[in-house]
Coordinates of C-alpha atoms in Angstrom, one line a residue:
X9 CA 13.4 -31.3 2.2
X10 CA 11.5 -31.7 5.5
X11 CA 12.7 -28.7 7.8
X12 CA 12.3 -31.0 10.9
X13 CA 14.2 -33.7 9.8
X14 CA 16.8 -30.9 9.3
X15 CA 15.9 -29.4 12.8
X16 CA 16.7 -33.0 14.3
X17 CA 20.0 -33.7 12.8
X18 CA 21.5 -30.9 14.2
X19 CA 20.0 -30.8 17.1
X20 CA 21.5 -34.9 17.4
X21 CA 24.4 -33.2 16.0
X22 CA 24.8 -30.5 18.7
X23 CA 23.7 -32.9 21.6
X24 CA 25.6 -36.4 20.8
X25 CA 23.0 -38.4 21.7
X26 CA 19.3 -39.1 20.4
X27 CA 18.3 -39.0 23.4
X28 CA 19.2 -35.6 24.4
X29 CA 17.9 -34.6 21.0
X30 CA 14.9 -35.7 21.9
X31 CA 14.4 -34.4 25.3
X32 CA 15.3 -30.8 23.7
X33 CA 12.7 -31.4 20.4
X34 CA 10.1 -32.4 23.2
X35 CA 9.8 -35.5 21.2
X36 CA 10.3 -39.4 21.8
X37 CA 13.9 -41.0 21.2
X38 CA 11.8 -43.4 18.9
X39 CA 10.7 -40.4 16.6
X40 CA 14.5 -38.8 16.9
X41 CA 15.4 -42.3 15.0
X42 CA 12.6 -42.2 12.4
X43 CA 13.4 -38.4 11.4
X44 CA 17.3 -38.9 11.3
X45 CA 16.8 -42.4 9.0
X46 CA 14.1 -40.4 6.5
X47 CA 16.8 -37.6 6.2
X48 CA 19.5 -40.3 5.3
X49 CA 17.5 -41.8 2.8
X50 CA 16.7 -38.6 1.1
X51 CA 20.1 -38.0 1.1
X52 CA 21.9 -41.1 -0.2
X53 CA 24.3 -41.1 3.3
X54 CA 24.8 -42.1 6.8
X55 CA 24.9 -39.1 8.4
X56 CA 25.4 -40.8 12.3
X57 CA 27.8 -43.7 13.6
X58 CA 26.0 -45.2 16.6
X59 CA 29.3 -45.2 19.4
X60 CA 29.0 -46.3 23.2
X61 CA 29.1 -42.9 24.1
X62 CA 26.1 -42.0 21.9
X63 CA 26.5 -40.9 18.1
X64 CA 28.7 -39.4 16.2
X65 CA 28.6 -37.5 13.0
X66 CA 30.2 -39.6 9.5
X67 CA 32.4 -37.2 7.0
X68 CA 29.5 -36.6 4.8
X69 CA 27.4 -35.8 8.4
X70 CA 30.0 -33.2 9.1
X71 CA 29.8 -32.0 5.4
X72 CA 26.5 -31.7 5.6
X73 CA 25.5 -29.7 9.4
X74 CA 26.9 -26.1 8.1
X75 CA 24.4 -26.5 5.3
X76 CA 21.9 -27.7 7.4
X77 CA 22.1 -24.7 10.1
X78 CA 21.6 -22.5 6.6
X79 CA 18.7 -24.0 5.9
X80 CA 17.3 -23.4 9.2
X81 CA 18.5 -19.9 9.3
X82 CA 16.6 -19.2 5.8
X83 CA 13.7 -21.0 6.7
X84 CA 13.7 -18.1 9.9
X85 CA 14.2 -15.7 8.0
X86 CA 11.3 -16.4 5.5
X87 CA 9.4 -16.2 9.0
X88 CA 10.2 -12.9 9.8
X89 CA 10.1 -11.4 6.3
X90 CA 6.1 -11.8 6.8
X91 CA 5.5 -11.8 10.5
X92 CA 3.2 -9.4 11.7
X93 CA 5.9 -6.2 13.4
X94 CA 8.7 -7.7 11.4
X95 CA 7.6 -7.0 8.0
X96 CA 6.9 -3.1 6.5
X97 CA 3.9 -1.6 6.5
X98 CA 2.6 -2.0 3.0
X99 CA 0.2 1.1 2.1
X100 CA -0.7 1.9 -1.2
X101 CA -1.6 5.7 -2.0
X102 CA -2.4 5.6 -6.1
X103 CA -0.4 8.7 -6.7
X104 CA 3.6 9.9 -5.2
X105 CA 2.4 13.4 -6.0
X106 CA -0.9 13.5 -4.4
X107 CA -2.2 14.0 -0.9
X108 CA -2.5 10.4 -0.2
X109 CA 1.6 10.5 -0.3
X110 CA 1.8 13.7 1.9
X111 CA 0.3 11.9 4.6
X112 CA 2.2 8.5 4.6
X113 CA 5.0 11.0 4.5
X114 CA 3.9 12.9 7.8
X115 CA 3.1 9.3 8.9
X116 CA 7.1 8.7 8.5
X117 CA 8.3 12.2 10.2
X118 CA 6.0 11.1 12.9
X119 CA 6.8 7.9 13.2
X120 CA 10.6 7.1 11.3
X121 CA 11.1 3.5 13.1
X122 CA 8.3 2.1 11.4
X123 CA 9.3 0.2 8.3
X124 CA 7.4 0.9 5.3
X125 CA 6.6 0.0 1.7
X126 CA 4.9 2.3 -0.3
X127 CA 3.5 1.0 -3.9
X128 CA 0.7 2.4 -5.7
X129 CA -1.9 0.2 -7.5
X130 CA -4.4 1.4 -9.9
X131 CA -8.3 0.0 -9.9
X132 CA -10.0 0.1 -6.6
X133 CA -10.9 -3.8 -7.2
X134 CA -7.3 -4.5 -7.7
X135 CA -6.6 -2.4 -4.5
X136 CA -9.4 -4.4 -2.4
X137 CA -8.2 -7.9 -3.8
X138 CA -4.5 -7.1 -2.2
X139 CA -5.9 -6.2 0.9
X140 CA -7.9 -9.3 1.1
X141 CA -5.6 -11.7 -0.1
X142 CA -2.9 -9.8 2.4
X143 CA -0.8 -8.4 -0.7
X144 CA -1.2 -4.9 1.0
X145 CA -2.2 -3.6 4.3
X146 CA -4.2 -0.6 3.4
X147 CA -5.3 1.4 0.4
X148 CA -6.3 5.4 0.2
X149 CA -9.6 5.3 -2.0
X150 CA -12.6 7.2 -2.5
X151 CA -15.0 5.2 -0.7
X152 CA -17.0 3.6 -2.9
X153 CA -17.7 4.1 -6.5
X154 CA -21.3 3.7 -7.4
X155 CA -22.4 -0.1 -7.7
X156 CA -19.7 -1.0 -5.8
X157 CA -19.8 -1.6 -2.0
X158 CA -17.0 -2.9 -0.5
X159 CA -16.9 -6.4 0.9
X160 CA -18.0 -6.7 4.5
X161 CA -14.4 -7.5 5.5
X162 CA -13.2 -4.1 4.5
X163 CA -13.1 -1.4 6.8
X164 CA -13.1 2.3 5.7
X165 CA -12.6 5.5 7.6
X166 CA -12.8 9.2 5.6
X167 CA -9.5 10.9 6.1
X168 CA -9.0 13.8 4.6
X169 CA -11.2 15.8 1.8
X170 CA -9.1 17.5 -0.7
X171 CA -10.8 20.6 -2.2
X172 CA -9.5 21.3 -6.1
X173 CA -8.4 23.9 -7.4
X174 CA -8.2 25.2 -11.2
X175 CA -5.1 25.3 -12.6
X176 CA -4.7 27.5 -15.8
X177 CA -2.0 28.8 -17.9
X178 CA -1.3 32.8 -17.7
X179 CA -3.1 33.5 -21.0
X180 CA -6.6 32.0 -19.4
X181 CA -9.5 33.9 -19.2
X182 CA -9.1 33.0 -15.8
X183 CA -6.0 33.2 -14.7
X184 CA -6.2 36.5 -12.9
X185 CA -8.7 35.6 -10.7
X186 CA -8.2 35.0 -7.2
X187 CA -10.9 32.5 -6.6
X188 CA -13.4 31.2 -9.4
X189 CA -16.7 29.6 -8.1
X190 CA -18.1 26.5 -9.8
X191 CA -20.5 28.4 -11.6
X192 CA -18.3 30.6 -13.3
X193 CA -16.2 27.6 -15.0
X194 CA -19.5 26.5 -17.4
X195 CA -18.2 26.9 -20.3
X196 CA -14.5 26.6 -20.0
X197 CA -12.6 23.8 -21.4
X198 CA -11.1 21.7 -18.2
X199 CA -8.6 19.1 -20.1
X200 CA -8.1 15.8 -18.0
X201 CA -6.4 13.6 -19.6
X202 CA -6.0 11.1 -16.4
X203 CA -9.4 10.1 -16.0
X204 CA -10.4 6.7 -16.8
X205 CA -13.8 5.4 -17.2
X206 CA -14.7 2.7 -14.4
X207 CA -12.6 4.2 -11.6
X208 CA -13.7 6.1 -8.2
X209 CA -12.2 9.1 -9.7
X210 CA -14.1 8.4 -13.4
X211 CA -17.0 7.9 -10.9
X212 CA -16.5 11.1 -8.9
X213 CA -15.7 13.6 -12.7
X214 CA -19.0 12.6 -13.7
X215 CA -20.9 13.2 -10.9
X216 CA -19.3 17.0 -10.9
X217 CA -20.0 17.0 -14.5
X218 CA -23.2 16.5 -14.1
X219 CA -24.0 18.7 -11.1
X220 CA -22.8 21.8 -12.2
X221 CA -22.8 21.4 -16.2
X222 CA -19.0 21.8 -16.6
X223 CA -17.3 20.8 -19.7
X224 CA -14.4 18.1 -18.7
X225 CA -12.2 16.2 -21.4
X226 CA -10.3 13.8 -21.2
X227 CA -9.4 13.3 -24.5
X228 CA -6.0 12.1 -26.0
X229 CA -3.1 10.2 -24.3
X230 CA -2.2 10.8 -20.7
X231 CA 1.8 11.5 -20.9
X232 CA 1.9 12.3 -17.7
X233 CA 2.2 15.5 -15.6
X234 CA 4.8 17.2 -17.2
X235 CA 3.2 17.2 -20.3
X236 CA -0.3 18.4 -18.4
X237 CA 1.3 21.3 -17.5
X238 CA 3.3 21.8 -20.8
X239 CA -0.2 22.2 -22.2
X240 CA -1.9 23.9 -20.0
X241 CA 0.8 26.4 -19.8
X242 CA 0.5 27.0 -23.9
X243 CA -3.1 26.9 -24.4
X244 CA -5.4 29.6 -23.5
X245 CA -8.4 27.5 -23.9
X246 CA -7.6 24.8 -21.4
X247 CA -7.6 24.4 -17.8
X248 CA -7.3 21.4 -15.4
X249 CA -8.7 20.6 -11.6
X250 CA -5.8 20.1 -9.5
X251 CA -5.7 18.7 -5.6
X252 CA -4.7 21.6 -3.1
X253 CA -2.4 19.0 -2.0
X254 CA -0.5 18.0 -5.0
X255 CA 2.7 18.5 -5.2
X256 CA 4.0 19.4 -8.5
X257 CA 6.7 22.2 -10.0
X258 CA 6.5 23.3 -12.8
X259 CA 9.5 26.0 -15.2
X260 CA 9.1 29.4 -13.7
X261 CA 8.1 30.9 -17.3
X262 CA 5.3 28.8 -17.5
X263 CA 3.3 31.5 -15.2
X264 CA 0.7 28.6 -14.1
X265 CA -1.8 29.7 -11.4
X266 CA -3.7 27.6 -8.9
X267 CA -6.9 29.0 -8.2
X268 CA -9.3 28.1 -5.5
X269 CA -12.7 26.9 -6.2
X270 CA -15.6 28.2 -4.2
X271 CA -19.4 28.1 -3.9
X272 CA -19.7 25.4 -3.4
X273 CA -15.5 23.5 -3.0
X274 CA -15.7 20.9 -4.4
X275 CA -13.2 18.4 -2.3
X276 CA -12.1 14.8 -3.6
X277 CA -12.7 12.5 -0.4
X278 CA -9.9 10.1 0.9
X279 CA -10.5 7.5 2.7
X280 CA -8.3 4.5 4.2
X281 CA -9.1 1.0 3.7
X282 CA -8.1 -2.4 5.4
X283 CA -9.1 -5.5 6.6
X284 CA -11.0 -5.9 9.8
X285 CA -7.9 -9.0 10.6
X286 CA -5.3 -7.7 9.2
X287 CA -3.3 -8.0 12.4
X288 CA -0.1 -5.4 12.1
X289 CA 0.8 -3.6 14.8
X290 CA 1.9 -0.4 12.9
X291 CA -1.6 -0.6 11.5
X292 CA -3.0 0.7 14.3
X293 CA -0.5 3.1 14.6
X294 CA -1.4 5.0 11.1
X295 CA -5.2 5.0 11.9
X296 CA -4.6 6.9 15.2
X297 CA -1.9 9.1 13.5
X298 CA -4.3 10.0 10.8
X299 CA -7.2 10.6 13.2
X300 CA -4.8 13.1 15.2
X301 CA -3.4 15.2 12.2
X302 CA -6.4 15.0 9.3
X303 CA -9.1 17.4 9.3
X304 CA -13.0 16.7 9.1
X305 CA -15.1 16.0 6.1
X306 CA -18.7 17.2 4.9
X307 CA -17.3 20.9 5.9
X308 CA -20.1 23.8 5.2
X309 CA -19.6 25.0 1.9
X310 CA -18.1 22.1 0.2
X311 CA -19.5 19.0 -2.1
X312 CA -18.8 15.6 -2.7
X313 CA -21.3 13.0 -4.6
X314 CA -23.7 11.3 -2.7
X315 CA -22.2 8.1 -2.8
X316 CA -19.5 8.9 -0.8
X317 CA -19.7 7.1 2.6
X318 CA -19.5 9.8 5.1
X319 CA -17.8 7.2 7.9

């Protein structure tokens, strides 16, 4: 049904008179006429009886304006639901439990009268394709995986860079260490069972694999957190890398330890992505929030591979 055939009945209906109508539509009396006859053949009635006094709504007219004023209130509605300050901020952050959460979470303490919707996506392409196609308004990545550039359209700033830290069980050969430095883990069996070949994160594993000869697996299926640390917690042999951020808990008798990496840190690099017109208000708002509360990147003493973009 054509909304402004809709629009033109009741506003005929409210006025009395085509004329008026028209004057209010900022359109000719003529086209009033043409709009108000195309609705009443797609509806099967008259809705208007022509009178001296102007015109005047037939039964099925008056059974048919509350239903029209609907329709016009949906069809604003379905407006709003997208337009730009009306709508939530849509921001996807790949993992609830990581650091990319944490700070959409300060983001809200900061800021609690901004509408958001927080999803998480899983391939960086997927990610990309939703900001494009407006699906999403911004992504936390690790900017770029090799090969990959992003599109010209996409804009990326670095945020924050997460150093890891080795998680172990209280049986590890490890575990009473108070800091391990990246040499010292050749050898050791670091269990990952997250990582998936073809993603930034696949990406960024091998790089550290192959920089410092370390020994990472990521054999058998991923159930998940609580089973990582189940394992972890009951096998000597294993350890995992886990973000300083990361927020996970974990039974009191499983004695886990988190144990900071050094010589160099290596630090998982989180960037934000959007589109250069992606015109939401509250956009802006995150980018300055996050450029006031993050720290730097590239910090002495700390690594990243070389196809991170620094920016």
């Amino acid at each position: 049904m054509d909304l402004d055939t809709v629009r033109t009945f009741v506003a005929a209906a409210d006025a009395g008179q085509f004329q008026e109508a028209a004057a209010e539509l900022a359109v000719t009396q003529q086209a009033v006429s043409k709009r108000i006859a195309a609705l009443e053949r797609n509806l099967g009635v008259r809705l208007f009886t022509r009178t001296a006094r102007g015109a005047e709504l037939t039964i099925d007219g008056q059974a048919f304006l509350p239903h029209a004023r609907e329709l016009l209130r949906a069809a604003e509605r379905a407006v709003e639901s997208v337009r730009p300050g009306r709508r939530p901020l849509r921001v996807d952050v790949i993992n609830l439990r990581g650091s990319a959460s944490g700070l959409m979470r300060g983001f809200h303490r900061a800021h609690p009268e901004i509408d958001l919707d927080v999803m998480m996506l899983f391939e960086i392409e997927t990610a990309v394709n939703a900001i494009r196609s407006g699906a999403i308004d911004a992504s936390f990545r690790a900017v770029v995986a090799p090969g990959r550039p992003l599109p010209e359209d996409i804009e990326s700033v670095r945020v924050i860079d997460e150093p890891l830290q080795l998680l172990t069980g209280p049986a590890h050969a490890l575990a009473g260490a108070r800091s391990v430095t990246v040499a010292q883990l050749a050898g050791h069996r670091i269990w990952m069972p997250g990582i998936v070949p073809g993603t930034e994160w696949g990406a960024y594993y091998d790089d550290l694999v192959a920089e410092f000869g370390l020994t990472i697996e990521a054999t058998g299926p991923n159930f998940g957190s609580d089973a990582l640390l189940d394992t972890i917690a009951d096998t000597p042999a294993l350890a995992t890398f886990m973000g300083e951020h990361t927020r996970l808990v974990w039974p009191a008798d499983h004695g886990l330890r988190r144990i900071p990496v050094t010589d160099p840190t290596p630090v998982y690099p989180h960037s934000l992505l959007w589109h250069r017109d992606n015109p939401h208000p509250t956009l802006a708002t995150l980018r300055a929030h996050l450029a006031a509360t993050t720290t730097g990147h590239d910090a002495p003493g700390t690594w990243t591979p070389d196809w991170v973009l620094p920016r």
